[in-house]
Amino acid sequence: MKKVIIEQIGNGILVGLGTCMLVFMVANSHWDVNGTSSFQFGPFGILFLAWLIVFGIIRLGLSKLDQSYHTGEGELSAGDERERKISQRALGWTYRVVFTLLIIELFGVPVMSIGFGSTTGFVSASGCGCDW
């Protein structure tokens, strides 16, 4: 069970740092009309790379301490049949929840955005900023 917790927390931190790095990069990178561009990864890029290295070392150390843990299989590596059944049930439940939420998001968000309408105004051809 320890390997599952370590993998999930480590992967959660990795996804969070990766998301922050991409948001920072999109917000602070520049593209000019003349074709020049600059990309900035910022502090989140450094933290992402540092955590990637640290997490890799933690996983390698865990594979040395726990013989049933294999780095290639991650949290799905099992020492016996009982562990394998528990992992399969948890994985099936997780997939059902994730796909249900994705379906709700794919269909729910567009419908809600149409229902609420746009709250931003636009500039008409005459140049007046009218809220319609």
PDB file of N, CA and C in Angstrom, residues 29-76:
ATOM      1  N   SER A  29       5.350  33.857 -22.388  1.00  0.00           N
ATOM      2  CA  SER A  29       6.078  33.723 -23.646  1.00  0.00           C
ATOM      3  C   SER A  29       5.541  34.738 -24.650  1.00  0.00           C
ATOM      4  N   HIS A  30       6.402  35.136 -25.574  1.00  0.00           N
ATOM      5  CA  HIS A  30       6.037  36.190 -26.519  1.00  0.00           C
ATOM      6  C   HIS A  30       6.270  35.722 -27.950  1.00  0.00           C
ATOM      7  N   TRP A  31       5.336  36.084 -28.807  1.00  0.00           N
ATOM      8  CA  TRP A  31       5.463  35.844 -30.238  1.00  0.00           C
ATOM      9  C   TRP A  31       5.284  37.184 -30.939  1.00  0.00           C
ATOM     10  N   ASP A  32       6.246  37.533 -31.755  1.00  0.00           N
ATOM     11  CA  ASP A  32       6.173  38.795 -32.483  1.00  0.00           C
ATOM     12  C   ASP A  32       5.753  38.530 -33.925  1.00  0.00           C
ATOM     13  N   VAL A  33       5.254  39.609 -34.559  1.00  0.00           N
ATOM     14  CA  VAL A  33       4.822  39.483 -35.945  1.00  0.00           C
ATOM     15  C   VAL A  33       5.977  39.233 -36.891  1.00  0.00           C
ATOM     16  N   ASN A  34       7.161  39.621 -36.513  1.00  0.00           N
ATOM     17  CA  ASN A  34       8.313  39.428 -37.397  1.00  0.00           C
ATOM     18  C   ASN A  34       8.913  38.023 -37.279  1.00  0.00           C
ATOM     19  N   GLY A  35       8.287  37.159 -36.508  1.00  0.00           N
ATOM     20  CA  GLY A  35       8.731  35.775 -36.451  1.00  0.00           C
ATOM     21  C   GLY A  35       9.586  35.409 -35.259  1.00  0.00           C
ATOM     22  N   THR A  36       9.941  36.345 -34.414  1.00  0.00           N
ATOM     23  CA  THR A  36      10.755  36.016 -33.244  1.00  0.00           C
ATOM     24  C   THR A  36       9.844  35.568 -32.095  1.00  0.00           C
ATOM     25  N   SER A  37      10.381  34.712 -31.274  1.00  0.00           N
ATOM     26  CA  SER A  37       9.611  34.232 -30.128  1.00  0.00           C
ATOM     27  C   SER A  37      10.553  33.968 -28.962  1.00  0.00           C
ATOM     28  N   SER A  38       9.989  34.010 -27.774  1.00  0.00           N
ATOM     29  CA  SER A  38      10.762  33.679 -26.578  1.00  0.00           C
ATOM     30  C   SER A  38       9.889  32.852 -25.649  1.00  0.00           C
ATOM     31  N   PHE A  39      10.455  31.781 -25.133  1.00  0.00           N
ATOM     32  CA  PHE A  39       9.743  30.912 -24.206  1.00  0.00           C
ATOM     33  C   PHE A  39      10.395  31.013 -22.840  1.00  0.00           C
ATOM     34  N   GLN A  40       9.573  31.137 -21.820  1.00  0.00           N
ATOM     35  CA  GLN A  40      10.072  31.208 -20.450  1.00  0.00           C
ATOM     36  C   GLN A  40       9.381  30.137 -19.629  1.00  0.00           C
ATOM     37  N   PHE A  41      10.171  29.287 -19.012  1.00  0.00           N
ATOM     38  CA  PHE A  41       9.607  28.236 -18.178  1.00  0.00           C
ATOM     39  C   PHE A  41       9.490  28.679 -16.731  1.00  0.00           C
ATOM     40  N   GLY A  42      10.291  29.641 -16.329  1.00  0.00           N
ATOM     41  CA  GLY A  42      10.183  30.230 -15.007  1.00  0.00           C
ATOM     42  C   GLY A  42      10.549  29.285 -13.878  1.00  0.00           C
ATOM     43  N   PRO A  43      10.176  29.656 -12.658  1.00  0.00           N
ATOM     44  CA  PRO A  43      10.535  28.840 -11.488  1.00  0.00           C
ATOM     45  C   PRO A  43       9.820  27.488 -11.473  1.00  0.00           C
ATOM     46  N   PHE A  44       8.646  27.419 -12.077  1.00  0.00           N
ATOM     47  CA  PHE A  44       7.930  26.144 -12.083  1.00  0.00           C
ATOM     48  C   PHE A  44       8.628  25.118 -12.963  1.00  0.00           C
ATOM     49  N   GLY A  45       9.296  25.567 -14.018  1.00  0.00           N
ATOM     50  CA  GLY A  45      10.062  24.656 -14.854  1.00  0.00           C
ATOM     51  C   GLY A  45      11.229  24.051 -14.094  1.00  0.00           C
ATOM     52  N   ILE A  46      11.893  24.870 -13.285  1.00  0.00           N
ATOM     53  CA  ILE A  46      13.009  24.378 -12.476  1.00  0.00           C
ATOM     54  C   ILE A  46      12.497  23.402 -11.418  1.00  0.00           C
ATOM     55  N   LEU A  47      11.382  23.770 -10.758  1.00  0.00           N
ATOM     56  CA  LEU A  47      10.802  22.875  -9.761  1.00  0.00           C
ATOM     57  C   LEU A  47      10.331  21.567 -10.382  1.00  0.00           C
ATOM     58  N   PHE A  48       9.767  21.641 -11.581  1.00  0.00           N
ATOM     59  CA  PHE A  48       9.311  20.444 -12.286  1.00  0.00           C
ATOM     60  C   PHE A  48      10.488  19.505 -12.561  1.00  0.00           C
ATOM     61  N   LEU A  49      11.570  20.042 -13.105  1.00  0.00           N
ATOM     62  CA  LEU A  49      12.735  19.202 -13.395  1.00  0.00           C
ATOM     63  C   LEU A  49      13.362  18.648 -12.119  1.00  0.00           C
ATOM     64  N   ALA A  50      13.426  19.477 -11.064  1.00  0.00           N
ATOM     65  CA  ALA A  50      13.989  19.011  -9.794  1.00  0.00           C
ATOM     66  C   ALA A  50      13.141  17.881  -9.205  1.00  0.00           C
ATOM     67  N   TRP A  51      11.801  18.050  -9.209  1.00  0.00           N
ATOM     68  CA  TRP A  51      10.930  17.005  -8.674  1.00  0.00           C
ATOM     69  C   TRP A  51      10.986  15.749  -9.524  1.00  0.00           C
ATOM     70  N   LEU A  52      11.141  15.904 -10.832  1.00  0.00           N
ATOM     71  CA  LEU A  52      11.259  14.746 -11.715  1.00  0.00           C
ATOM     72  C   LEU A  52      12.480  13.909 -11.333  1.00  0.00           C
ATOM     73  N   ILE A  53      13.580  14.565 -11.038  1.00  0.00           N
ATOM     74  CA  ILE A  53      14.800  13.853 -10.629  1.00  0.00           C
ATOM     75  C   ILE A  53      14.633  13.229  -9.247  1.00  0.00           C
ATOM     76  N   VAL A  54      14.102  14.018  -8.291  1.00  0.00           N
ATOM     77  CA  VAL A  54      13.921  13.521  -6.919  1.00  0.00           C
ATOM     78  C   VAL A  54      12.938  12.354  -6.908  1.00  0.00           C
ATOM     79  N   PHE A  55      11.840  12.476  -7.635  1.00  0.00           N
ATOM     80  CA  PHE A  55      10.841  11.419  -7.674  1.00  0.00           C
ATOM     81  C   PHE A  55      11.408  10.153  -8.318  1.00  0.00           C
ATOM     82  N   GLY A  56      12.242  10.311  -9.327  1.00  0.00           N
ATOM     83  CA  GLY A  56      12.902   9.153  -9.930  1.00  0.00           C
ATOM     84  C   GLY A  56      13.815   8.449  -8.942  1.00  0.00           C
ATOM     85  N   ILE A  57      14.534   9.212  -8.140  1.00  0.00           N
ATOM     86  CA  ILE A  57      15.415   8.623  -7.119  1.00  0.00           C
ATOM     87  C   ILE A  57      14.584   7.916  -6.046  1.00  0.00           C
ATOM     88  N   ILE A  58      13.458   8.540  -5.649  1.00  0.00           N
ATOM     89  CA  ILE A  58      12.584   7.920  -4.649  1.00  0.00           C
ATOM     90  C   ILE A  58      12.035   6.595  -5.175  1.00  0.00           C
ATOM     91  N   ARG A  59      11.602   6.575  -6.432  1.00  0.00           N
ATOM     92  CA  ARG A  59      11.070   5.335  -7.017  1.00  0.00           C
ATOM     93  C   ARG A  59      12.150   4.267  -7.122  1.00  0.00           C
ATOM     94  N   LEU A  60      13.366   4.673  -7.474  1.00  0.00           N
ATOM     95  CA  LEU A  60      14.463   3.713  -7.559  1.00  0.00           C
ATOM     96  C   LEU A  60      14.790   3.148  -6.178  1.00  0.00           C
ATOM     97  N   GLY A  61      14.805   4.024  -5.157  1.00  0.00           N
ATOM     98  CA  GLY A  61      15.049   3.560  -3.792  1.00  0.00           C
ATOM     99  C   GLY A  61      13.957   2.631  -3.302  1.00  0.00           C
ATOM    100  N   LEU A  62      12.700   2.947  -3.648  1.00  0.00           N
ATOM    101  CA  LEU A  62      11.582   2.097  -3.248  1.00  0.00           C
ATOM    102  C   LEU A  62      11.671   0.722  -3.921  1.00  0.00           C
ATOM    103  N   SER A  63      12.138   0.676  -5.155  1.00  0.00           N
ATOM    104  CA  SER A  63      12.269  -0.613  -5.835  1.00  0.00           C
ATOM    105  C   SER A  63      13.372  -1.464  -5.205  1.00  0.00           C
ATOM    106  N   LYS A  64      14.368  -0.812  -4.605  1.00  0.00           N
ATOM    107  CA  LYS A  64      15.434  -1.561  -3.927  1.00  0.00           C
ATOM    108  C   LYS A  64      14.960  -2.077  -2.572  1.00  0.00           C
ATOM    109  N   LEU A  65      14.101  -1.291  -1.892  1.00  0.00           N
ATOM    110  CA  LEU A  65      13.624  -1.696  -0.565  1.00  0.00           C
ATOM    111  C   LEU A  65      12.486  -2.709  -0.640  1.00  0.00           C
ATOM    112  N   ASP A  66      11.581  -2.554  -1.588  1.00  0.00           N
ATOM    113  CA  ASP A  66      10.416  -3.430  -1.715  1.00  0.00           C
ATOM    114  C   ASP A  66      10.571  -4.263  -2.981  1.00  0.00           C
ATOM    115  N   GLN A  67      10.788  -5.564  -2.805  1.00  0.00           N
ATOM    116  CA  GLN A  67      11.044  -6.432  -3.951  1.00  0.00           C
ATOM    117  C   GLN A  67       9.821  -6.600  -4.855  1.00  0.00           C
ATOM    118  N   SER A  68       8.610  -6.337  -4.328  1.00  0.00           N
ATOM    119  CA  SER A  68       7.413  -6.491  -5.153  1.00  0.00           C
ATOM    120  C   SER A  68       7.125  -5.252  -5.988  1.00  0.00           C
ATOM    121  N   TYR A  69       7.880  -4.178  -5.774  1.00  0.00           N
ATOM    122  CA  TYR A  69       7.675  -2.934  -6.528  1.00  0.00           C
ATOM    123  C   TYR A  69       8.601  -2.910  -7.728  1.00  0.00           C
ATOM    124  N   HIS A  70       8.025  -2.663  -8.900  1.00  0.00           N
ATOM    125  CA  HIS A  70       8.806  -2.549 -10.128  1.00  0.00           C
ATOM    126  C   HIS A  70       8.563  -1.162 -10.704  1.00  0.00           C
ATOM    127  N   THR A  71       9.616  -0.445 -11.041  1.00  0.00           N
ATOM    128  CA  THR A  71       9.466   0.938 -11.504  1.00  0.00           C
ATOM    129  C   THR A  71       8.699   1.017 -12.816  1.00  0.00           C
ATOM    130  N   GLY A  72       8.769   0.021 -13.636  1.00  0.00           N
ATOM    131  CA  GLY A  72       8.042   0.036 -14.905  1.00  0.00           C
ATOM    132  C   GLY A  72       6.536  -0.078 -14.728  1.00  0.00           C
ATOM    133  N   GLU A  73       6.107  -0.791 -13.694  1.00  0.00           N
ATOM    134  CA  GLU A  73       4.681  -0.986 -13.465  1.00  0.00           C
ATOM    135  C   GLU A  73       4.102   0.046 -12.502  1.00  0.00           C
ATOM    136  N   GLY A  74       4.955   0.721 -11.749  1.00  0.00           N
ATOM    137  CA  GLY A  74       4.493   1.752 -10.829  1.00  0.00           C
ATOM    138  C   GLY A  74       3.597   1.197  -9.744  1.00  0.00           C
ATOM    139  N   GLU A  75       2.480   1.893  -9.496  1.00  0.00           N
ATOM    140  CA  GLU A  75       1.592   1.468  -8.413  1.00  0.00           C
ATOM    141  C   GLU A  75       0.830   0.189  -8.742  1.00  0.00           C
ATOM    142  N   LEU A  76       0.881  -0.268  -9.996  1.00  0.00           N
ATOM    143  CA  LEU A  76       0.204  -1.511 -10.369  1.00  0.00           C
ATOM    144  C   LEU A  76       1.053  -2.747 -10.120  1.00  0.00           C
TER     145      LEU A  76
END
